[in-house]
GROMACS .gro file of C-alpha atoms in nm:
model
  436
    1UNK     CA    1  -0.173   6.498  -6.602
    2UNK     CA    2  -0.036   6.764  -6.423
    3UNK     CA    3   0.279   6.643  -6.271
    4UNK     CA    4   0.199   6.838  -5.914
    5UNK     CA    5  -0.105   6.661  -5.884
    6UNK     CA    6  -0.158   6.386  -5.601
    7UNK     CA    7  -0.276   6.099  -5.812
    8UNK     CA    8  -0.124   5.771  -5.845
    9UNK     CA    9   0.145   5.777  -6.144
   10UNK     CA   10   0.157   5.411  -6.353
   11UNK     CA   11   0.429   5.360  -6.167
   12UNK     CA   12   0.302   5.338  -5.817
   13UNK     CA   13   0.016   5.159  -5.990
   14UNK     CA   14   0.210   4.870  -6.118
   15UNK     CA   15   0.478   4.920  -5.795
   16UNK     CA   16   0.162   4.788  -5.543
   17UNK     CA   17   0.044   4.492  -5.754
   18UNK     CA   18   0.294   4.327  -5.733
   19UNK     CA   19   0.316   4.359  -5.359
   20UNK     CA   20  -0.036   4.273  -5.317
   21UNK     CA   21   0.029   3.921  -5.248
   22UNK     CA   22  -0.089   3.681  -5.535
   23UNK     CA   23  -0.243   3.390  -5.269
   24UNK     CA   24  -0.506   3.394  -4.996
   25UNK     CA   25  -0.198   3.203  -4.849
   26UNK     CA   26   0.050   3.386  -4.914
   27UNK     CA   27   0.104   3.656  -4.613
   28UNK     CA   28   0.130   4.042  -4.780
   29UNK     CA   29   0.477   4.039  -4.499
   30UNK     CA   30   0.627   3.791  -4.654
   31UNK     CA   31   0.683   3.655  -5.030
   32UNK     CA   32   0.699   3.327  -4.896
   33UNK     CA   33   0.467   3.018  -4.967
   34UNK     CA   34   0.241   2.992  -4.676
   35UNK     CA   35   0.314   2.665  -4.413
   36UNK     CA   36  -0.058   2.504  -4.475
   37UNK     CA   37   0.053   2.426  -4.817
   38UNK     CA   38   0.299   2.140  -4.973
   39UNK     CA   39   0.673   2.246  -5.083
   40UNK     CA   40   0.643   2.129  -5.473
   41UNK     CA   41   0.910   2.024  -5.472
   42UNK     CA   42   0.969   1.815  -5.136
   43UNK     CA   43   0.647   1.638  -5.253
   44UNK     CA   44   0.734   1.569  -5.625
   45UNK     CA   45   1.144   1.438  -5.416
   46UNK     CA   46   0.855   1.269  -5.164
   47UNK     CA   47   0.617   1.095  -5.528
   48UNK     CA   48   0.987   0.989  -5.671
   49UNK     CA   49   1.142   0.857  -5.374
   50UNK     CA   50   0.840   0.617  -5.317
   51UNK     CA   51   0.771   0.555  -5.651
   52UNK     CA   52   1.184   0.456  -5.712
   53UNK     CA   53   1.169   0.189  -5.366
   54UNK     CA   54   0.838  -0.028  -5.493
   55UNK     CA   55   1.050  -0.012  -5.805
   56UNK     CA   56   1.356  -0.191  -5.655
   57UNK     CA   57   1.167  -0.370  -5.417
   58UNK     CA   58   0.963  -0.527  -5.741
   59UNK     CA   59   1.319  -0.590  -5.888
   60UNK     CA   60   1.396  -0.774  -5.627
   61UNK     CA   61   1.040  -0.973  -5.548
   62UNK     CA   62   1.078  -1.065  -5.949
   63UNK     CA   63   1.382  -1.169  -5.906
   64UNK     CA   64   1.357  -1.400  -5.662
   65UNK     CA   65   1.027  -1.567  -5.828
   66UNK     CA   66   1.302  -1.620  -6.094
   67UNK     CA   67   1.535  -1.814  -5.851
   68UNK     CA   68   1.262  -2.009  -5.638
   69UNK     CA   69   1.146  -2.151  -5.995
   70UNK     CA   70   1.103  -2.529  -5.839
   71UNK     CA   71   1.118  -2.497  -5.493
   72UNK     CA   72   0.928  -2.478  -5.272
   73UNK     CA   73   0.889  -2.121  -5.193
   74UNK     CA   74   0.772  -2.086  -5.513
   75UNK     CA   75   0.364  -2.018  -5.538
   76UNK     CA   76   0.413  -1.883  -5.234
   77UNK     CA   77   0.735  -1.549  -5.412
   78UNK     CA   78   0.427  -1.550  -5.662
   79UNK     CA   79   0.126  -1.475  -5.437
   80UNK     CA   80   0.305  -1.227  -5.316
   81UNK     CA   81   0.467  -1.069  -5.615
   82UNK     CA   82   0.112  -1.056  -5.746
   83UNK     CA   83  -0.046  -0.933  -5.436
   84UNK     CA   84   0.192  -0.679  -5.420
   85UNK     CA   85   0.204  -0.508  -5.788
   86UNK     CA   86  -0.163  -0.487  -5.751
   87UNK     CA   87  -0.074  -0.281  -5.422
   88UNK     CA   88  -0.326  -0.501  -5.242
   89UNK     CA   89  -0.147  -0.437  -4.892
   90UNK     CA   90  -0.364  -0.593  -4.594
   91UNK     CA   91  -0.341  -0.962  -4.841
   92UNK     CA   92   0.028  -0.913  -4.867
   93UNK     CA   93   0.042  -0.836  -4.552
   94UNK     CA   94  -0.144  -1.180  -4.422
   95UNK     CA   95   0.096  -1.399  -4.712
   96UNK     CA   96   0.387  -1.238  -4.568
   97UNK     CA   97   0.346  -1.324  -4.249
   98UNK     CA   98   0.229  -1.688  -4.346
   99UNK     CA   99   0.563  -1.718  -4.537
  100UNK     CA  100   0.786  -1.619  -4.333
  101UNK     CA  101   0.625  -1.877  -4.088
  102UNK     CA  102   0.836  -2.142  -4.263
  103UNK     CA  103   1.015  -2.359  -4.083
  104UNK     CA  104   1.300  -2.315  -4.325
  105UNK     CA  105   1.312  -1.978  -4.185
  106UNK     CA  106   1.413  -2.097  -3.859
  107UNK     CA  107   1.764  -2.071  -3.990
  108UNK     CA  108   1.987  -1.797  -4.193
  109UNK     CA  109   1.956  -1.460  -4.290
  110UNK     CA  110   1.711  -1.489  -4.541
  111UNK     CA  111   1.422  -1.292  -4.339
  112UNK     CA  112   1.699  -1.038  -4.333
  113UNK     CA  113   1.750  -0.983  -4.685
  114UNK     CA  114   1.328  -1.002  -4.772
  115UNK     CA  115   1.332  -0.697  -4.504
  116UNK     CA  116   1.616  -0.531  -4.608
  117UNK     CA  117   1.545  -0.559  -5.044
  118UNK     CA  118   1.138  -0.584  -4.970
  119UNK     CA  119   0.952  -0.523  -4.666
  120UNK     CA  120   1.097  -0.180  -4.563
  121UNK     CA  121   0.986  -0.075  -4.917
  122UNK     CA  122   0.641  -0.034  -4.827
  123UNK     CA  123   0.650  -0.066  -4.457
  124UNK     CA  124   0.415   0.238  -4.383
  125UNK     CA  125   0.107   0.054  -4.586
  126UNK     CA  126   0.106  -0.247  -4.362
  127UNK     CA  127  -0.111  -0.258  -4.046
  128UNK     CA  128   0.180  -0.152  -3.740
  129UNK     CA  129   0.100  -0.477  -3.530
  130UNK     CA  130   0.140  -0.726  -3.789
  131UNK     CA  131   0.370  -0.552  -3.947
  132UNK     CA  132   0.565  -0.517  -3.551
  133UNK     CA  133   0.518  -0.935  -3.560
  134UNK     CA  134   0.682  -0.974  -3.894
  135UNK     CA  135   0.970  -0.819  -3.737
  136UNK     CA  136   1.024  -0.979  -3.465
  137UNK     CA  137   1.029  -1.301  -3.632
  138UNK     CA  138   1.306  -1.150  -3.878
  139UNK     CA  139   1.531  -1.014  -3.538
  140UNK     CA  140   1.550  -1.321  -3.439
  141UNK     CA  141   1.773  -1.424  -3.775
  142UNK     CA  142   2.040  -1.111  -3.620
  143UNK     CA  143   2.317  -1.282  -3.471
  144UNK     CA  144   2.427  -0.979  -3.226
  145UNK     CA  145   2.217  -0.856  -2.934
  146UNK     CA  146   2.295  -0.497  -2.996
  147UNK     CA  147   2.220  -0.528  -3.367
  148UNK     CA  148   1.828  -0.653  -3.248
  149UNK     CA  149   1.840  -0.361  -3.024
  150UNK     CA  150   1.945  -0.154  -3.260
  151UNK     CA  151   1.709  -0.303  -3.553
  152UNK     CA  152   1.406  -0.298  -3.276
  153UNK     CA  153   1.510   0.040  -3.205
  154UNK     CA  154   1.466   0.224  -3.495
  155UNK     CA  155   1.159   0.057  -3.598
  156UNK     CA  156   1.054   0.235  -3.311
  157UNK     CA  157   1.057   0.551  -3.389
  158UNK     CA  158   0.845   0.494  -3.647
  159UNK     CA  159   0.547   0.390  -3.454
  160UNK     CA  160   0.388   0.626  -3.220
  161UNK     CA  161   0.392   0.620  -2.925
  162UNK     CA  162   0.157   0.437  -2.620
  163UNK     CA  163   0.039   0.230  -2.939
  164UNK     CA  164  -0.005  -0.198  -2.907
  165UNK     CA  165   0.218  -0.168  -3.196
  166UNK     CA  166   0.506   0.007  -2.999
  167UNK     CA  167   0.451  -0.180  -2.659
  168UNK     CA  168   0.491  -0.473  -2.874
  169UNK     CA  169   0.812  -0.365  -2.987
  170UNK     CA  170   0.917  -0.210  -2.708
  171UNK     CA  171   0.876  -0.599  -2.427
  172UNK     CA  172   1.029  -0.726  -2.734
  173UNK     CA  173   1.334  -0.488  -2.709
  174UNK     CA  174   1.319  -0.551  -2.301
  175UNK     CA  175   1.360  -0.967  -2.416
  176UNK     CA  176   1.648  -0.905  -2.554
  177UNK     CA  177   1.801  -0.667  -2.295
  178UNK     CA  178   1.740  -0.895  -2.039
  179UNK     CA  179   1.954  -1.258  -2.307
  180UNK     CA  180   2.260  -0.972  -2.281
  181UNK     CA  181   2.190  -0.958  -1.905
  182UNK     CA  182   2.077  -0.594  -1.890
  183UNK     CA  183   1.799  -0.658  -1.629
  184UNK     CA  184   1.764  -0.261  -1.477
  185UNK     CA  185   1.685  -0.124  -1.890
  186UNK     CA  186   1.440  -0.438  -1.859
  187UNK     CA  187   1.382  -0.344  -1.546
  188UNK     CA  188   1.242   0.032  -1.695
  189UNK     CA  189   1.077  -0.069  -1.990
  190UNK     CA  190   0.822  -0.354  -1.773
  191UNK     CA  191   0.716  -0.010  -1.597
  192UNK     CA  192   0.690   0.177  -1.912
  193UNK     CA  193   0.530  -0.076  -2.107
  194UNK     CA  194   0.244  -0.171  -1.781
  195UNK     CA  195   0.147   0.209  -1.697
  196UNK     CA  196   0.096   0.258  -2.155
  197UNK     CA  197  -0.100  -0.047  -2.112
  198UNK     CA  198  -0.329   0.056  -1.815
  199UNK     CA  199  -0.438   0.339  -2.078
  200UNK     CA  200  -0.528   0.101  -2.334
  201UNK     CA  201  -0.887  -0.038  -2.368
  202UNK     CA  202  -0.863  -0.402  -2.644
  203UNK     CA  203  -0.566  -0.444  -2.655
  204UNK     CA  204  -0.427  -0.781  -2.856
  205UNK     CA  205  -0.339  -1.049  -2.630
  206UNK     CA  206  -0.032  -1.077  -2.814
  207UNK     CA  207   0.116  -0.731  -2.692
  208UNK     CA  208  -0.057  -0.929  -2.347
  209UNK     CA  209   0.159  -1.207  -2.407
  210UNK     CA  210   0.542  -1.055  -2.472
  211UNK     CA  211   0.431  -0.850  -2.160
  212UNK     CA  212   0.342  -1.081  -1.896
  213UNK     CA  213   0.567  -1.370  -2.061
  214UNK     CA  214   0.874  -1.059  -2.042
  215UNK     CA  215   0.752  -0.983  -1.639
  216UNK     CA  216   0.791  -1.367  -1.563
  217UNK     CA  217   1.107  -1.362  -1.723
  218UNK     CA  218   1.266  -1.095  -1.490
  219UNK     CA  219   1.113  -1.232  -1.201
  220UNK     CA  220   1.246  -1.575  -1.289
  221UNK     CA  221   1.587  -1.399  -1.334
  222UNK     CA  222   1.590  -1.147  -1.009
  223UNK     CA  223   1.365  -1.474  -0.730
  224UNK     CA  224   1.072  -1.341  -0.731
  225UNK     CA  225   0.912  -1.669  -0.689
  226UNK     CA  226   0.547  -1.582  -0.612
  227UNK     CA  227   0.550  -1.305  -0.884
  228UNK     CA  228   0.699  -1.485  -1.147
  229UNK     CA  229   0.388  -1.722  -1.037
  230UNK     CA  230   0.156  -1.511  -1.072
  231UNK     CA  231   0.228  -1.334  -1.434
  232UNK     CA  232   0.334  -1.672  -1.577
  233UNK     CA  233  -0.038  -1.761  -1.511
  234UNK     CA  234  -0.148  -1.444  -1.650
  235UNK     CA  235   0.101  -1.520  -2.005
  236UNK     CA  236  -0.078  -1.890  -2.017
  237UNK     CA  237  -0.388  -1.670  -2.024
  238UNK     CA  238  -0.314  -1.471  -2.332
  239UNK     CA  239  -0.128  -1.764  -2.525
  240UNK     CA  240  -0.264  -2.086  -2.672
  241UNK     CA  241  -0.099  -2.327  -2.553
  242UNK     CA  242  -0.007  -2.521  -2.882
  243UNK     CA  243   0.175  -2.212  -3.009
  244UNK     CA  244   0.443  -2.280  -2.743
  245UNK     CA  245   0.737  -2.508  -2.851
  246UNK     CA  246   0.662  -2.843  -2.633
  247UNK     CA  247   1.064  -2.781  -2.494
  248UNK     CA  248   0.943  -2.423  -2.377
  249UNK     CA  249   0.642  -2.581  -2.298
  250UNK     CA  250   0.796  -2.811  -2.002
  251UNK     CA  251   1.037  -2.548  -1.875
  252UNK     CA  252   0.749  -2.360  -1.801
  253UNK     CA  253   0.575  -2.636  -1.646
  254UNK     CA  254   0.880  -2.740  -1.466
  255UNK     CA  255   0.958  -2.380  -1.329
  256UNK     CA  256   0.610  -2.289  -1.178
  257UNK     CA  257   0.622  -2.610  -1.000
  258UNK     CA  258   0.878  -2.583  -0.798
  259UNK     CA  259   0.748  -2.237  -0.738
  260UNK     CA  260   0.393  -2.381  -0.610
  261UNK     CA  261   0.630  -2.614  -0.367
  262UNK     CA  262   0.793  -2.365  -0.252
  263UNK     CA  263   0.609  -2.032  -0.291
  264UNK     CA  264   0.465  -1.870   0.079
  265UNK     CA  265   0.211  -1.726  -0.050
  266UNK     CA  266   0.091  -2.083  -0.334
  267UNK     CA  267  -0.150  -2.339  -0.121
  268UNK     CA  268  -0.372  -2.406  -0.385
  269UNK     CA  269  -0.266  -2.651  -0.604
  270UNK     CA  270  -0.614  -2.684  -0.808
  271UNK     CA  271  -0.458  -2.384  -1.056
  272UNK     CA  272  -0.145  -2.542  -1.188
  273UNK     CA  273  -0.242  -2.936  -1.189
  274UNK     CA  274  -0.568  -2.842  -1.375
  275UNK     CA  275  -0.413  -2.661  -1.655
  276UNK     CA  276  -0.309  -2.843  -1.921
  277UNK     CA  277   0.054  -2.748  -1.950
  278UNK     CA  278   0.146  -2.987  -1.668
  279UNK     CA  279   0.077  -3.242  -1.867
  280UNK     CA  280   0.395  -3.203  -2.081
  281UNK     CA  281   0.576  -3.351  -1.868
  282UNK     CA  282   0.428  -3.710  -1.850
  283UNK     CA  283   0.648  -3.923  -1.964
  284UNK     CA  284   0.918  -3.701  -1.927
  285UNK     CA  285   1.263  -3.727  -1.638
  286UNK     CA  286   1.040  -3.421  -1.522
  287UNK     CA  287   0.760  -3.588  -1.390
  288UNK     CA  288   0.868  -3.672  -1.057
  289UNK     CA  289   0.764  -3.307  -0.939
  290UNK     CA  290   0.353  -3.367  -1.080
  291UNK     CA  291   0.371  -3.649  -0.792
  292UNK     CA  292   0.482  -3.436  -0.524
  293UNK     CA  293   0.205  -3.167  -0.622
  294UNK     CA  294  -0.059  -3.442  -0.625
  295UNK     CA  295   0.090  -3.508  -0.228
  296UNK     CA  296   0.063  -3.147  -0.141
  297UNK     CA  297  -0.293  -3.048  -0.295
  298UNK     CA  298  -0.431  -3.404  -0.081
  299UNK     CA  299  -0.215  -3.330   0.236
  300UNK     CA  300  -0.116  -3.684   0.162
  301UNK     CA  301   0.232  -3.679   0.412
  302UNK     CA  302   0.251  -4.046   0.345
  303UNK     CA  303   0.281  -4.031   0.017
  304UNK     CA  304   0.509  -3.711   0.015
  305UNK     CA  305   0.816  -3.886   0.300
  306UNK     CA  306   0.794  -4.189   0.052
  307UNK     CA  307   0.809  -3.953  -0.245
  308UNK     CA  308   1.082  -3.731  -0.095
  309UNK     CA  309   1.298  -4.073  -0.020
  310UNK     CA  310   1.242  -4.241  -0.372
  311UNK     CA  311   1.355  -3.893  -0.602
  312UNK     CA  312   1.603  -3.777  -0.389
  313UNK     CA  313   1.861  -3.693  -0.586
  314UNK     CA  314   1.618  -3.531  -0.815
  315UNK     CA  315   1.468  -3.308  -0.531
  316UNK     CA  316   1.933  -3.269  -0.460
  317UNK     CA  317   2.013  -3.150  -0.833
  318UNK     CA  318   1.722  -2.892  -0.737
  319UNK     CA  319   1.896  -2.578  -0.531
  320UNK     CA  320   1.588  -2.408  -0.483
  321UNK     CA  321   1.435  -2.748  -0.355
  322UNK     CA  322   1.709  -2.784  -0.160
  323UNK     CA  323   1.666  -2.463   0.000
  324UNK     CA  324   1.322  -2.476   0.050
  325UNK     CA  325   1.290  -2.826   0.266
  326UNK     CA  326   1.210  -2.700   0.565
  327UNK     CA  327   0.916  -2.455   0.404
  328UNK     CA  328   0.806  -2.753   0.245
  329UNK     CA  329   0.768  -2.949   0.494
  330UNK     CA  330   0.588  -2.660   0.701
  331UNK     CA  331   0.373  -2.657   0.407
  332UNK     CA  332   0.278  -3.030   0.340
  333UNK     CA  333   0.175  -3.021   0.727
  334UNK     CA  334  -0.110  -2.779   0.677
  335UNK     CA  335  -0.209  -2.877   0.393
  336UNK     CA  336  -0.262  -3.235   0.583
  337UNK     CA  337  -0.427  -2.991   0.808
  338UNK     CA  338  -0.695  -2.832   0.581
  339UNK     CA  339  -0.765  -3.136   0.465
  340UNK     CA  340  -0.823  -3.289   0.810
  341UNK     CA  341  -1.086  -2.976   0.875
  342UNK     CA  342  -1.220  -3.039   0.545
  343UNK     CA  343  -1.283  -3.379   0.643
  344UNK     CA  344  -1.508  -3.243   0.881
  345UNK     CA  345  -1.809  -3.252   0.911
  346UNK     CA  346  -2.006  -2.868   0.967
  347UNK     CA  347  -2.117  -2.953   1.317
  348UNK     CA  348  -1.750  -3.153   1.426
  349UNK     CA  349  -1.489  -2.839   1.389
  350UNK     CA  350  -1.340  -2.836   1.732
  351UNK     CA  351  -1.058  -3.019   1.668
  352UNK     CA  352  -0.848  -3.152   1.960
  353UNK     CA  353  -0.405  -3.120   1.962
  354UNK     CA  354  -0.391  -3.473   1.970
  355UNK     CA  355  -0.546  -3.504   1.611
  356UNK     CA  356  -0.410  -3.233   1.473
  357UNK     CA  357  -0.116  -3.416   1.568
  358UNK     CA  358  -0.185  -3.711   1.425
  359UNK     CA  359  -0.239  -3.630   1.073
  360UNK     CA  360   0.036  -3.417   1.007
  361UNK     CA  361   0.295  -3.587   1.156
  362UNK     CA  362   0.380  -3.260   1.416
  363UNK     CA  363   0.514  -3.277   1.727
  364UNK     CA  364   0.225  -3.221   2.003
  365UNK     CA  365   0.451  -2.951   2.113
  366UNK     CA  366   0.418  -2.717   1.773
  367UNK     CA  367   0.103  -2.824   1.689
  368UNK     CA  368  -0.004  -2.477   1.836
  369UNK     CA  369   0.280  -2.320   1.572
  370UNK     CA  370   0.150  -2.426   1.272
  371UNK     CA  371  -0.252  -2.388   1.357
  372UNK     CA  372  -0.087  -2.002   1.468
  373UNK     CA  373   0.098  -2.021   1.091
  374UNK     CA  374  -0.195  -2.109   0.930
  375UNK     CA  375  -0.424  -1.890   1.096
  376UNK     CA  376  -0.194  -1.592   1.005
  377UNK     CA  377  -0.192  -1.686   0.637
  378UNK     CA  378  -0.516  -1.672   0.618
  379UNK     CA  379  -0.588  -2.051   0.539
  380UNK     CA  380  -0.834  -2.124   0.804
  381UNK     CA  381  -1.067  -1.895   1.109
  382UNK     CA  382  -1.069  -2.010   1.353
  383UNK     CA  383  -1.037  -1.998   1.760
  384UNK     CA  384  -0.737  -2.162   1.957
  385UNK     CA  385  -0.839  -2.299   2.317
  386UNK     CA  386  -0.472  -2.333   2.497
  387UNK     CA  387  -0.626  -2.489   2.856
  388UNK     CA  388  -0.878  -2.821   2.636
  389UNK     CA  389  -0.644  -2.802   2.373
  390UNK     CA  390  -0.854  -2.764   2.051
  391UNK     CA  391  -0.932  -2.552   1.760
  392UNK     CA  392  -1.255  -2.435   1.720
  393UNK     CA  393  -1.301  -2.450   1.310
  394UNK     CA  394  -1.546  -2.175   1.194
  395UNK     CA  395  -1.383  -2.174   0.843
  396UNK     CA  396  -1.142  -2.301   0.581
  397UNK     CA  397  -1.019  -2.159   0.238
  398UNK     CA  398  -1.176  -2.294  -0.060
  399UNK     CA  399  -0.979  -2.519  -0.329
  400UNK     CA  400  -1.015  -2.683  -0.628
  401UNK     CA  401  -1.094  -3.052  -0.523
  402UNK     CA  402  -1.033  -3.325  -0.753
  403UNK     CA  403  -1.321  -3.638  -0.812
  404UNK     CA  404  -1.232  -3.845  -0.453
  405UNK     CA  405  -1.283  -3.476  -0.301
  406UNK     CA  406  -1.621  -3.325  -0.524
  407UNK     CA  407  -1.751  -3.717  -0.425
  408UNK     CA  408  -1.739  -3.708  -0.064
  409UNK     CA  409  -1.916  -3.311  -0.112
  410UNK     CA  410  -2.172  -3.500  -0.266
  411UNK     CA  411  -2.266  -3.721   0.042
  412UNK     CA  412  -2.228  -3.470   0.289
  413UNK     CA  413  -2.534  -3.271   0.045
  414UNK     CA  414  -2.753  -3.577  -0.016
  415UNK     CA  415  -2.713  -3.617   0.444
  416UNK     CA  416  -2.761  -3.192   0.473
  417UNK     CA  417  -3.007  -3.234   0.221
  418UNK     CA  418  -3.207  -3.523   0.498
  419UNK     CA  419  -3.158  -3.387   0.778
  420UNK     CA  420  -3.376  -3.103   0.661
  421UNK     CA  421  -3.647  -3.272   0.526
  422UNK     CA  422  -3.663  -3.452   0.880
  423UNK     CA  423  -3.633  -3.082   1.029
  424UNK     CA  424  -3.909  -3.029   0.761
  425UNK     CA  425  -4.152  -3.310   0.859
  426UNK     CA  426  -4.060  -3.267   1.238
  427UNK     CA  427  -4.243  -2.932   1.182
  428UNK     CA  428  -4.512  -2.962   1.011
  429UNK     CA  429  -4.611  -3.219   1.262
  430UNK     CA  430  -4.570  -3.073   1.560
  431UNK     CA  431  -4.712  -2.674   1.421
  432UNK     CA  432  -5.027  -2.866   1.292
  433UNK     CA  433  -5.279  -2.708   1.542
  434UNK     CA  434  -5.055  -2.382   1.660
  435UNK     CA  435  -5.081  -2.320   1.251
  436UNK     CA  436  -5.506  -2.461   1.267
   0.00000   0.00000   0.00000
């Protein structure tokens, strides 16, 4: 062609073809690959690292199987090796969880080695909640609280936030912080996990149990009796009693009993007396507190006074009971008042101050104060007549009844049924002519 024409030369065409993007995912303005596609060398490196990690884990479990020949852990390790090599991650997590729970690992540092040399290489392939439950048992073998916290925080960084696994890790960190006397950090964790739990549904019971256990431990340290009492019972609702060690059951039962006796909110003792955990105190040197609870529940002041004399040394050894002795005397008097009202028939609820005084062992001059206290706590409803020195009770707070009280209710219902029948017979006889 003539050199002066405006047609495209071969050199220019070749140049434009070089500038044209070779892929739809490559921008014509840049020669760099699309961010939507993985870099080949990064993907290859990641696969290589995973392969190397699994190879290291396989070598370690092989070594452990050889070392365990003839021991009680041999069969478990052989099964773990088989499931690992077949990459059956769910089944492997179940067997590993059972293996970690073996009593022989209650001491030592074998579980730490198990995690560092084996579990961590494939932890991202295991159910997150199951993994965290295993980590909680593993972390107990760290001797230093700071190491425990660092280990758990590292594990927390690998979990999506505000999930069951993350919340369980946070509450476990909270327990460790509280053990290290970092009360303020524990409070922050409780606030964060409490908000996260409120937004979740279908949460596993172990997560709730850990949260309420931490909450009760925090309130015990702070001395908040009523909130400790409530949160401990919530904890017991989410954990099977047999899953709690016997010594811990006894500790919880005793602490709950003390709280019930000195709390300004607890006037129904049926919840604690009816819970199986209270039976853990039977046959121990702390069983006396169960007797005190029974005397409170029945409002039996005579028995209460006898027990106070009988267990004077045990009561004096507990600072909380000593500090709240006056409150306990008032509570048992109020319980005696409630029992007096309960034993009255529905049409016989006008009670004289003198009857209250003799039943509750309260001086006559202080009876009105006792009644006002019961009214203010909303344990009873009624009207005080200062002139006639009486109280007309219209309602008493429902309580958990023992067998004797249930028997009383049965006899009252029988009497009420008889009255209704008599009224029916009377109406049918007297109104025959009118109805006809």
